[in-house]
Coordinates of C-alpha atoms and ligand atoms in Angstrom, one line a residue:
X215 CA 39.0 30.7 -44.4
X216 CA 38.8 33.2 -41.4
X217 CA 35.8 32.6 -39.4
X218 CA 35.1 33.2 -35.5
X219 CA 31.8 32.4 -33.6
X220 CA 31.4 34.3 -30.6
X221 CA 29.2 32.6 -28.1
X222 CA 27.8 33.5 -24.8
X223 CA 29.4 31.0 -22.4
X224 CA 26.7 31.6 -19.3
X225 CA 23.3 33.0 -19.2
X226 CA 23.7 35.9 -21.5
X227 CA 25.1 39.6 -21.0
X228 CA 28.7 38.3 -20.7
X229 CA 29.9 41.4 -22.9
X230 CA 29.6 39.8 -26.3
X231 CA 28.6 43.4 -27.9
X232 CA 31.8 44.8 -26.5
X233 CA 34.3 42.0 -28.0
X234 CA 32.2 41.9 -31.2
X235 CA 32.7 45.5 -31.7
X236 CA 36.6 45.1 -30.6
X237 CA 37.1 42.3 -33.1
X238 CA 34.9 44.0 -35.9
X239 CA 37.8 46.5 -36.4
X240 CA 39.4 43.4 -38.2
X241 CA 36.3 41.8 -39.7
X242 CA 34.6 42.1 -43.1
X243 CA 31.2 40.6 -42.1
X244 CA 29.3 40.4 -38.7
X245 CA 26.4 37.7 -38.7
X246 CA 23.7 37.3 -36.3
X247 CA 21.9 33.8 -36.5
X248 CA 19.4 33.4 -33.8
X249 CA 17.3 35.3 -31.3
X250 CA 15.9 38.8 -31.9
X251 CA 15.6 42.0 -29.9
X252 CA 15.4 40.0 -26.7
X253 CA 19.3 40.5 -27.0
X254 CA 20.8 43.6 -25.7
X255 CA 24.4 44.3 -26.7
X256 CA 26.5 47.1 -25.2
X257 CA 29.1 48.8 -27.2
X258 CA 31.1 51.6 -25.8
X259 CA 33.1 54.0 -27.6
X260 CA 34.5 56.9 -25.8
X261 CA 31.8 58.6 -23.9
X262 CA 29.3 57.2 -26.2
X263 CA 27.3 54.1 -25.5
X264 CA 25.4 51.9 -28.0
X265 CA 22.6 49.2 -27.0
X266 CA 22.0 47.2 -29.7
X267 CA 19.2 44.7 -29.9
X268 CA 18.8 43.4 -33.6
X269 CA 21.5 45.4 -35.6
X270 CA 24.6 43.3 -35.3
X271 CA 27.4 44.8 -33.2
X272 CA 29.8 45.5 -36.2
X273 CA 27.5 48.5 -37.2
X274 CA 30.1 51.1 -35.9
X275 CA 32.5 50.2 -38.7
X276 CA 31.0 51.7 -41.8
X277 CA 32.8 49.1 -44.2
X278 CA 31.5 45.9 -42.3
X279 CA 28.7 43.9 -43.7
X280 CA 26.0 43.4 -40.9
X281 CA 23.8 40.5 -41.5
X282 CA 20.6 39.5 -39.8
X283 CA 20.5 35.7 -40.7
X284 CA 17.9 33.4 -41.3
X285 CA 17.6 32.0 -38.0
X286 CA 16.8 35.3 -36.3
X287 CA 13.3 36.5 -35.5
X288 CA 12.6 39.8 -36.7
X289 CA 10.8 42.4 -35.4
X290 CA 10.2 45.3 -38.2
X291 CA 9.2 48.0 -35.7
X292 CA 12.1 47.3 -33.3
X293 CA 14.6 47.2 -36.0
X294 CA 13.4 50.4 -37.7
X295 CA 13.3 52.2 -34.4
X296 CA 17.1 51.0 -33.9
X297 CA 17.9 52.2 -37.4
X298 CA 16.2 55.5 -36.8
X299 CA 18.5 56.0 -33.5
X300 CA 21.8 55.1 -34.9
X301 CA 21.3 57.2 -38.2
X302 CA 20.4 60.2 -35.6
X303 CA 23.7 59.4 -34.1
X304 CA 25.4 59.5 -37.4
X305 CA 26.0 55.7 -37.9
X306 CA 25.4 54.6 -41.2
X307 CA 23.1 51.6 -41.4
X308 CA 23.3 51.0 -45.3
X309 CA 25.5 48.0 -44.9
X310 CA 22.8 45.9 -43.1
X311 CA 21.5 42.8 -44.9
X312 CA 18.2 41.0 -43.7
X313 CA 17.6 37.2 -44.5
X314 CA 14.7 36.9 -46.7
X315 CA 14.1 33.6 -44.7
X316 CA 14.0 35.3 -41.3
X317 CA 10.7 34.7 -39.4
X318 CA 8.7 37.9 -38.6
X319 CA 7.5 38.9 -35.3
X320 CA 4.0 40.4 -35.2
X321 CA 2.0 42.1 -32.3
X322 CA 0.1 39.0 -31.5
X323 CA 3.5 37.2 -30.7
X324 CA 4.1 39.9 -28.0
X325 CA 0.5 39.9 -26.8
X326 CA 0.8 35.9 -26.4
X327 CA 4.2 36.3 -24.6
X328 CA 2.9 38.5 -22.1
X329 CA -0.5 36.5 -21.6
X330 CA 1.2 33.2 -21.5
X331 CA 3.8 34.5 -18.7
X332 CA 1.2 35.8 -16.7
X333 CA -0.8 32.5 -16.8
X334 CA 2.4 30.5 -15.7
X335 CA 1.9 32.5 -12.4
X336 CA 5.0 31.6 -9.8
X337 CA 6.5 29.4 -12.7
X338 CA 7.0 32.3 -15.2
X339 CA 10.1 32.3 -17.3
X340 CA 10.7 36.0 -16.9
X341 CA 10.8 36.4 -20.8
X342 CA 11.7 39.9 -22.2
X343 CA 8.1 40.0 -23.7
X344 CA 9.3 40.7 -27.2
X345 CA 7.3 37.9 -28.7
X346 CA 10.4 35.6 -29.3
X347 CA 8.9 32.4 -28.0
X348 CA 5.6 32.8 -29.8
X349 CA 7.3 33.5 -33.1
X350 CA 9.6 30.5 -32.8
X351 CA 6.5 28.3 -32.1
X352 CA 4.9 29.3 -35.4
X353 CA 8.1 28.6 -37.2
X354 CA 8.3 25.0 -35.8
X355 CA 4.8 24.5 -36.3
X356 CA 5.2 25.6 -40.0
X357 CA 2.8 28.4 -39.8
X358 CA 5.3 31.5 -39.4
X359 CA 5.5 34.4 -41.8
X360 CA 8.8 35.0 -43.2
X361 CA 10.6 38.2 -44.7
X362 CA 10.2 36.9 -48.3
X363 CA 6.3 36.6 -47.5
X364 CA 6.2 39.9 -46.1
X365 CA 8.0 41.2 -49.5
X366 CA 4.8 39.9 -51.5
X367 CA 1.7 41.8 -50.8
X368 CA -0.5 39.2 -51.9
X369 CA 1.1 36.3 -50.1
X370 CA 1.4 38.4 -47.1
X371 CA -2.2 39.5 -46.8
X372 CA -3.3 35.8 -47.1
X373 CA -1.1 34.4 -44.6
X374 CA -1.2 37.0 -42.0
X375 CA -5.2 37.0 -42.1
X376 CA -5.2 33.5 -41.5
X377 CA -2.8 34.1 -38.6
X378 CA -4.6 37.0 -37.0
X379 CA -7.8 35.1 -36.9
X380 CA -6.4 31.9 -35.4
X381 CA -4.3 34.1 -32.9
X382 CA -7.1 36.0 -31.8
X383 CA -9.0 32.9 -30.8
X384 CA -6.2 31.7 -28.8
X385 CA -5.9 35.3 -27.1
X386 CA -9.6 35.6 -26.4
X387 CA -10.8 32.1 -25.7
X388 CA -7.6 30.7 -23.7
X389 CA -6.1 33.9 -22.2
X390 CA -9.3 36.0 -22.1
X391 CA -7.2 38.8 -23.7
X392 CA -7.9 41.6 -25.8
X393 CA -7.8 40.7 -29.4
X394 CA -5.4 42.5 -32.1
X395 CA -6.8 44.4 -34.9
X396 CA -6.4 42.9 -38.5
X397 CA -6.5 46.0 -40.7
X398 CA -4.2 48.2 -38.4
X399 CA -1.6 45.3 -38.6
X400 CA -1.9 44.5 -42.4
X401 CA -1.5 48.4 -43.0
X402 CA 1.5 48.9 -40.6
X403 CA 3.5 45.7 -41.8
X404 CA 3.0 46.9 -45.5
X405 CA 4.4 50.1 -44.6
X406 CA 7.3 48.4 -42.7
X407 CA 7.8 46.1 -45.8
X408 CA 8.6 49.0 -48.0
X409 CA 11.0 50.3 -45.6
X410 CA 13.0 47.2 -45.0
X411 CA 13.0 46.0 -48.6
X412 CA 16.3 47.7 -49.6
X413 CA 17.9 45.7 -46.7
X414 CA 16.4 42.1 -47.7
X415 CA 18.8 39.6 -49.6
X416 CA 19.6 36.0 -49.5
X417 CA 22.2 36.3 -46.8
X418 CA 23.3 32.7 -47.0
X419 CA 24.8 33.7 -50.5
X420 CA 26.4 36.5 -49.0
X421 CA 28.0 34.6 -46.0
X422 CA 29.3 31.9 -48.2
X423 CA 30.9 34.0 -50.9
X424 CA 32.6 36.3 -48.2
X425 CA 34.0 33.0 -46.4
X426 CA 35.1 31.5 -49.8
X427 CA 36.9 34.7 -50.5
X428 CA 38.9 34.6 -47.5
X429 CA 37.2 37.5 -45.9
X430 CA 37.1 37.8 -42.0
X431 CA 33.6 36.8 -40.9
X432 CA 32.6 37.0 -37.2
X433 CA 29.3 35.2 -36.1
X434 CA 27.6 37.2 -33.2
X435 CA 25.7 35.0 -30.8
X436 CA 23.1 36.4 -28.7
X437 CA 21.9 35.1 -25.2
X438 CA 24.1 32.4 -23.7
X439 CA 24.7 28.7 -23.8
X440 CA 22.8 27.9 -20.8
X441 CA 19.8 29.7 -22.4
X442 CA 19.8 27.1 -25.2
X443 CA 16.6 25.3 -25.7
X444 CA 18.3 22.2 -26.1
X445 CA 21.3 22.5 -23.9
X446 CA 20.4 25.2 -21.3
X447 CA 18.4 25.2 -18.0
X448 CA 14.9 24.0 -19.8
X449 CA 12.3 25.4 -19.6
X450 CA 14.1 28.6 -18.2
X451 CA 15.7 29.1 -21.5
X452 CA 15.1 31.1 -24.6
X453 CA 13.6 29.5 -27.8
X454 CA 16.5 29.4 -29.9
X455 CA 20.2 27.8 -30.2
X456 CA 22.7 30.3 -28.8
X457 CA 25.6 27.8 -29.1
X458 CA 28.2 27.6 -31.7
X459 CA 26.1 25.1 -33.6
X460 CA 23.0 27.4 -33.9
X461 CA 25.1 29.3 -36.6
X462 CA 25.1 26.4 -39.1
X463 CA 21.3 26.4 -39.2
X464 CA 20.9 30.2 -38.3
X465 CA 23.0 31.5 -41.1
X466 CA 23.1 28.7 -43.5
X467 CA 26.9 27.5 -43.4
X468 CA 28.4 24.1 -43.0
X469 CA 29.9 23.2 -39.5
X470 CA 33.2 22.8 -41.2
X471 CA 33.2 26.6 -42.0
X472 CA 33.4 27.3 -38.3
X473 CA 37.2 27.8 -37.2
X474 CA 37.4 29.5 -33.8
X475 CA 35.0 29.4 -31.1
X476 CA 35.3 32.1 -28.8
X477 CA 33.3 32.0 -25.5
X478 CA 32.5 34.9 -23.9
X479 CA 32.4 34.6 -20.0
X480 CA 32.3 37.0 -17.0
X481 CA 34.8 36.6 -14.5
X482 CA 31.8 35.6 -12.3
X483 CA 28.0 34.8 -13.0
X484 CA 24.9 36.6 -13.7
X485 CA 21.5 35.6 -14.8
X486 CA 18.3 37.8 -15.7
X487 CA 15.1 35.9 -15.5
X488 CA 14.0 32.8 -13.4
X489 CA 15.5 29.4 -13.1
X490 CA 18.0 27.6 -10.9
X491 CA 21.6 29.3 -10.3
X492 CA 24.0 27.1 -8.3
X493 CA 26.6 29.9 -7.2
X494 CA 23.9 32.6 -6.8
X495 CA 24.9 35.2 -3.8
X496 CA 21.6 36.6 -2.9
X497 CA 23.4 38.7 -0.2
X498 CA 25.9 41.3 0.2
X499 CA 28.4 39.7 -2.0
X500 CA 26.0 39.6 -5.0
X501 CA 24.8 43.2 -4.0
X502 CA 28.4 44.3 -4.2
X503 CA 29.0 42.6 -7.6
X504 CA 25.7 44.1 -9.0
X505 CA 26.6 47.6 -8.2
X506 CA 30.3 47.4 -9.2
X507 CA 29.4 45.5 -12.6
X508 CA 26.3 47.8 -13.2
X509 CA 24.4 44.6 -13.5
X510 CA 21.3 45.9 -14.7
X511 CA 19.4 44.4 -18.1
X512 CA 20.3 46.3 -21.4
X513 CA 16.9 45.3 -22.9
X514 CA 14.7 45.3 -19.7
X515 CA 16.6 47.0 -17.0
X516 CA 15.9 44.4 -14.6
X517 CA 18.5 43.9 -11.8
X518 CA 20.7 40.8 -12.9
X519 CA 21.2 38.0 -10.2
X520 CA 24.9 37.7 -9.3
X521 CA 27.2 35.1 -8.3
X522 CA 30.7 33.5 -8.1
X523 CA 32.2 31.9 -11.3
X524 CA 31.1 28.5 -11.9
X525 CA 33.8 26.4 -13.6
X526 CA 31.4 23.2 -13.8
X527 CA 29.0 25.3 -15.9
X528 CA 31.9 26.8 -18.1
X529 CA 33.4 23.3 -18.7
X530 CA 30.0 22.1 -19.8
X531 CA 29.8 25.1 -22.2
X532 CA 33.3 24.6 -23.4
X533 CA 32.3 21.0 -24.3
X534 CA 29.1 21.7 -26.1
X535 CA 30.3 24.8 -28.0
X536 CA 33.7 23.2 -29.1
X537 CA 35.2 26.4 -27.4
X538 CA 38.6 26.9 -28.5
X539 CA 39.2 30.3 -26.7
X540 CA 37.7 32.3 -23.7
X541 CA 37.4 35.9 -23.3
X542 CA 37.1 36.8 -19.7
X543 CA 35.2 39.9 -19.1
X544 CA 34.5 42.3 -16.3
X545 CA 37.6 41.2 -14.2
X546 CA 37.5 44.7 -12.9
X547 CA 34.4 44.1 -11.1
X548 CA 36.2 41.9 -8.8
X549 CA 38.8 44.4 -7.7
X550 CA 38.4 44.9 -3.9
X551 CA 37.2 41.4 -2.8
X552 CA 39.4 40.1 -0.1
X553 CA 38.8 36.6 -1.3
X554 CA 37.2 35.4 -4.6
X555 CA 35.5 32.0 -5.1
X556 CA 35.4 29.6 -8.0
X557 CA 33.0 26.6 -7.9
X558 CA 35.0 23.6 -9.1
X559 CA 32.4 20.8 -8.4
X560 CA 28.6 20.3 -7.2
X561 CA 27.7 18.4 -4.0
X562 CA 24.6 16.3 -4.6
X563 CA 23.8 14.5 -1.3
X564 CA 26.9 12.6 -0.5
X565 CA 28.4 12.7 -3.9
X566 CA 30.6 15.2 -5.9
X567 CA 29.5 15.9 -9.5
X568 CA 31.4 17.5 -12.3
X569 CA 28.9 17.3 -15.0
X570 CA 26.1 19.9 -15.5
X571 CA 22.9 17.8 -14.7
X572 CA 19.9 18.0 -17.1
X573 CA 17.1 17.8 -14.3
X574 CA 16.2 21.0 -12.9
X575 CA 15.2 19.2 -9.7
X576 CA 18.7 17.8 -9.6
X577 CA 20.3 21.2 -10.4
X578 CA 18.3 23.0 -7.6
X579 CA 19.7 20.3 -5.2
X580 CA 23.3 20.9 -6.0
X581 CA 25.7 22.8 -3.6
X582 CA 28.5 24.6 -4.9
X583 CA 32.0 23.2 -3.7
X584 CA 34.3 26.4 -3.9
X585 CA 38.0 26.9 -3.9
X586 CA 39.1 30.3 -2.6
X587 CA 41.7 32.6 -4.2
X588 CA 43.1 35.7 -2.7
X589 CA 41.7 38.9 -4.1
X590 CA 43.7 42.1 -5.0
X591 CA 42.9 45.8 -4.5
X592 CA 45.0 47.6 -7.1
X593 CA 42.7 49.4 -9.7
X594 CA 43.2 47.4 -13.1
X595 CA 41.2 49.2 -15.5
X596 CA 44.1 50.8 -17.2
X597 CA 46.1 47.6 -17.6
X598 CA 47.4 47.1 -21.1
X599 CA 49.1 43.7 -20.8
X600 CA 48.6 40.6 -18.8
X601 CA 51.7 41.0 -16.9
X602 CA 50.6 44.5 -15.6
X603 CA 47.7 42.7 -13.7
X604 CA 48.3 42.2 -10.0
X605 CA 49.7 38.7 -9.5
X606 CA 46.6 37.6 -7.9
X607 CA 44.5 38.7 -10.9
X608 CA 46.8 36.8 -13.0
X609 CA 46.4 33.6 -10.8
X610 CA 42.4 33.9 -10.9
X611 CA 42.7 33.9 -14.7
X612 CA 45.2 31.1 -14.9
X613 CA 43.0 29.1 -12.5
X614 CA 40.1 29.3 -14.5
X615 CA 41.9 28.5 -17.7
X616 CA 43.3 25.4 -16.2
X617 CA 39.8 24.4 -14.5
X618 CA 38.0 24.8 -17.8
X619 CA 41.0 23.5 -20.1
X620 CA 40.5 26.4 -22.7
X621 CA 42.9 29.1 -23.1
X622 CA 41.8 32.7 -21.9
X623 CA 42.9 34.8 -25.1
X624 CA 41.2 38.1 -24.0
X625 CA 40.8 39.7 -20.5
X626 CA 38.6 42.7 -20.3
X627 CA 39.3 45.2 -17.7
X628 CA 36.4 47.9 -18.4
X629 CA 33.7 48.5 -21.0
X630 CA 35.8 50.5 -23.5
X631 CA 37.7 49.0 -26.6
X632 CA 40.9 50.2 -25.0
X633 CA 40.4 48.2 -21.9
X634 CA 41.0 44.9 -23.7
X635 CA 44.0 42.7 -23.2
X636 CA 44.7 40.4 -25.8
X637 CA 46.9 37.4 -24.9
X638 CA 46.8 35.6 -28.2
X639 CA 45.3 36.4 -31.5
X640 CA 41.6 35.2 -32.3
X641 CA 41.4 35.5 -36.3
X642 CA 43.9 33.1 -37.7
Ligands
GDP148 P1 26.0 41.3 -24.0 O1 24.5 41.0 -24.2 O2 26.7 39.9 -23.9 O3 26.6 42.1 -25.2 O4 26.5 42.2 -22.7 P2 25.6 43.4 -22.4 O5 25.8 44.6 -23.1 O6 24.2 43.0 -22.0 O7 26.2 43.5 -20.7 C1 27.5 43.5 -20.5 C2 27.8 44.9 -19.7 O8 29.1 45.0 -19.3 C3 27.6 46.2 -20.6 O9 27.2 47.1 -19.8 C4 29.2 46.3 -21.0 O10 29.5 47.8 -21.2 C5 29.8 46.1 -19.7 N1 31.2 45.6 -19.9 C6 31.7 44.8 -20.9 N2 32.9 44.4 -20.6 C7 33.3 45.0 -19.5 C8 34.5 45.0 -18.7 O11 35.4 44.4 -18.8 N3 34.3 45.7 -17.7 C9 33.2 46.4 -17.1 N4 33.3 47.1 -16.0 N5 32.1 46.4 -17.8 C10 32.2 45.8 -18.9
IMO149 P1 22.0 38.9 -24.6 O1 22.3 38.7 -26.3 C1 20.3 37.5 -20.8 C2 16.5 35.6 -21.0 C3 15.3 36.2 -20.6 C4 14.6 34.9 -19.9 C5 14.9 34.0 -21.0 C6 13.8 33.8 -22.2 O2 22.0 40.4 -24.3 O3 23.1 38.1 -23.9 P2 12.9 35.1 -24.1 O4 12.5 36.6 -24.2 O5 14.1 35.2 -24.9 O6 11.9 34.4 -24.4 O7 13.5 35.0 -22.6 O8 15.9 34.2 -21.6 N1 17.2 36.2 -21.9 C7 18.4 36.7 -21.8 N2 19.3 37.2 -20.7 N3 20.7 38.2 -22.0 C8 20.1 38.0 -23.2 O9 20.5 38.4 -24.3 C9 18.7 37.4 -23.1 N4 17.8 37.1 -24.0 C10 16.9 36.4 -23.5 O10 15.5 36.9 -19.5 O11 15.0 34.4 -18.9
MG150 MG1 22.9 41.9 -23.3

């Protein structure tokens, strides 16, 4: 068995796309198990930059099987657009497989996402408006439409007709919005059905068989641990399970089939969307990180909120994921800071706490307790080994390792494949 789960250790956008592409050079299969095209995974190859949303980040390797698992919510329009773009750039999309159990996103999901956000007013979540939450709501309510339904014209028309009638009542009566057109949706989705049919399969069988054959399988997490519907900063989260355990349900494997859990973490912290953020630097420091790290959303283009590395959060993330290693990303962004801070504990009133609290009220009252380390000024974007890094950069990485209690096996010093320092192997 040779399996690695890649999870976002913070609030998403940690650089998962880069590491998945990097490790995909050795992998036979890459599997997405949750989320949808709310994800934006960037892969840089030479001068080319690919922004992947639904298509797994192993797509640049023609031999690799890229699976969109049963736990994903699937937007056919977004998918076909992405496939068209990749093909136009000469990337083959033949090896994509879509689970027949994945749930389908419809225009009414996007409309309801938008209207419910507007109705939340100041309490809005800041969703990507891709219809993710409303689609998962239908799934859990047991009224969702799956890929296997879409593949059957008769079943599909019956189910979607019922859904459109129900959703239009919600749109018009609750939100005073504009209803969606039934005939248009049916016609469009029947066309999509024919286009995606060649990709559809029982992906749980493929994943299982490949693991049993000892093939190298990479599980591609989307979003991040603190966006998990159960373990994240609820309600400022996404509607799926971005943690490692999410792959057991999201791709149909047993938990004993997960060997290595690689947490992807930035050398600092970012968040896009609303919600508490203990180490946020809404000041010059945050601006400096945003500019150096080009911290603008891959999916929505929104500026990301920036702050210092939070070891309390990372320790929590390591625990709930069973993290066995860390890839520390964007270390180059911290070059030029005189002093670099790491949050080692939270102050809550007159107490010091080390566990990430559940209550948002409590979390918003937490003050970061920082440890300060000396920075470095040398350009590190060309470093090939850990020893080539300035001593202060090495000390920073080692301190994170010590605080979190998980080895940093990869250090990333730039967006390209070549800007990756591997300290220890990931696939066994
Ligand atoms: P993902 O959602 O976790 O895949 O991350 P995103 O692609 O949304 O955001 C990460 C951004 O950081 C992308 O623009 C990457 O190209 C970029 N990136 C990844 N690793 C590094 C790194 O080590 N240094 C720098 N400067 N950029 C990086
Ligand atoms: P990747 O895979 C960062 C955030 C949104 C919002 C919340 C809910 O690129 O790391 P949703 O549309 O999912 O209902 O929005 O989750 N969010 C992400 N933030 N990276 C992502 O994906 C995200 N996907 C969703 O900004 O706060
Ligand atoms: Mg992203």
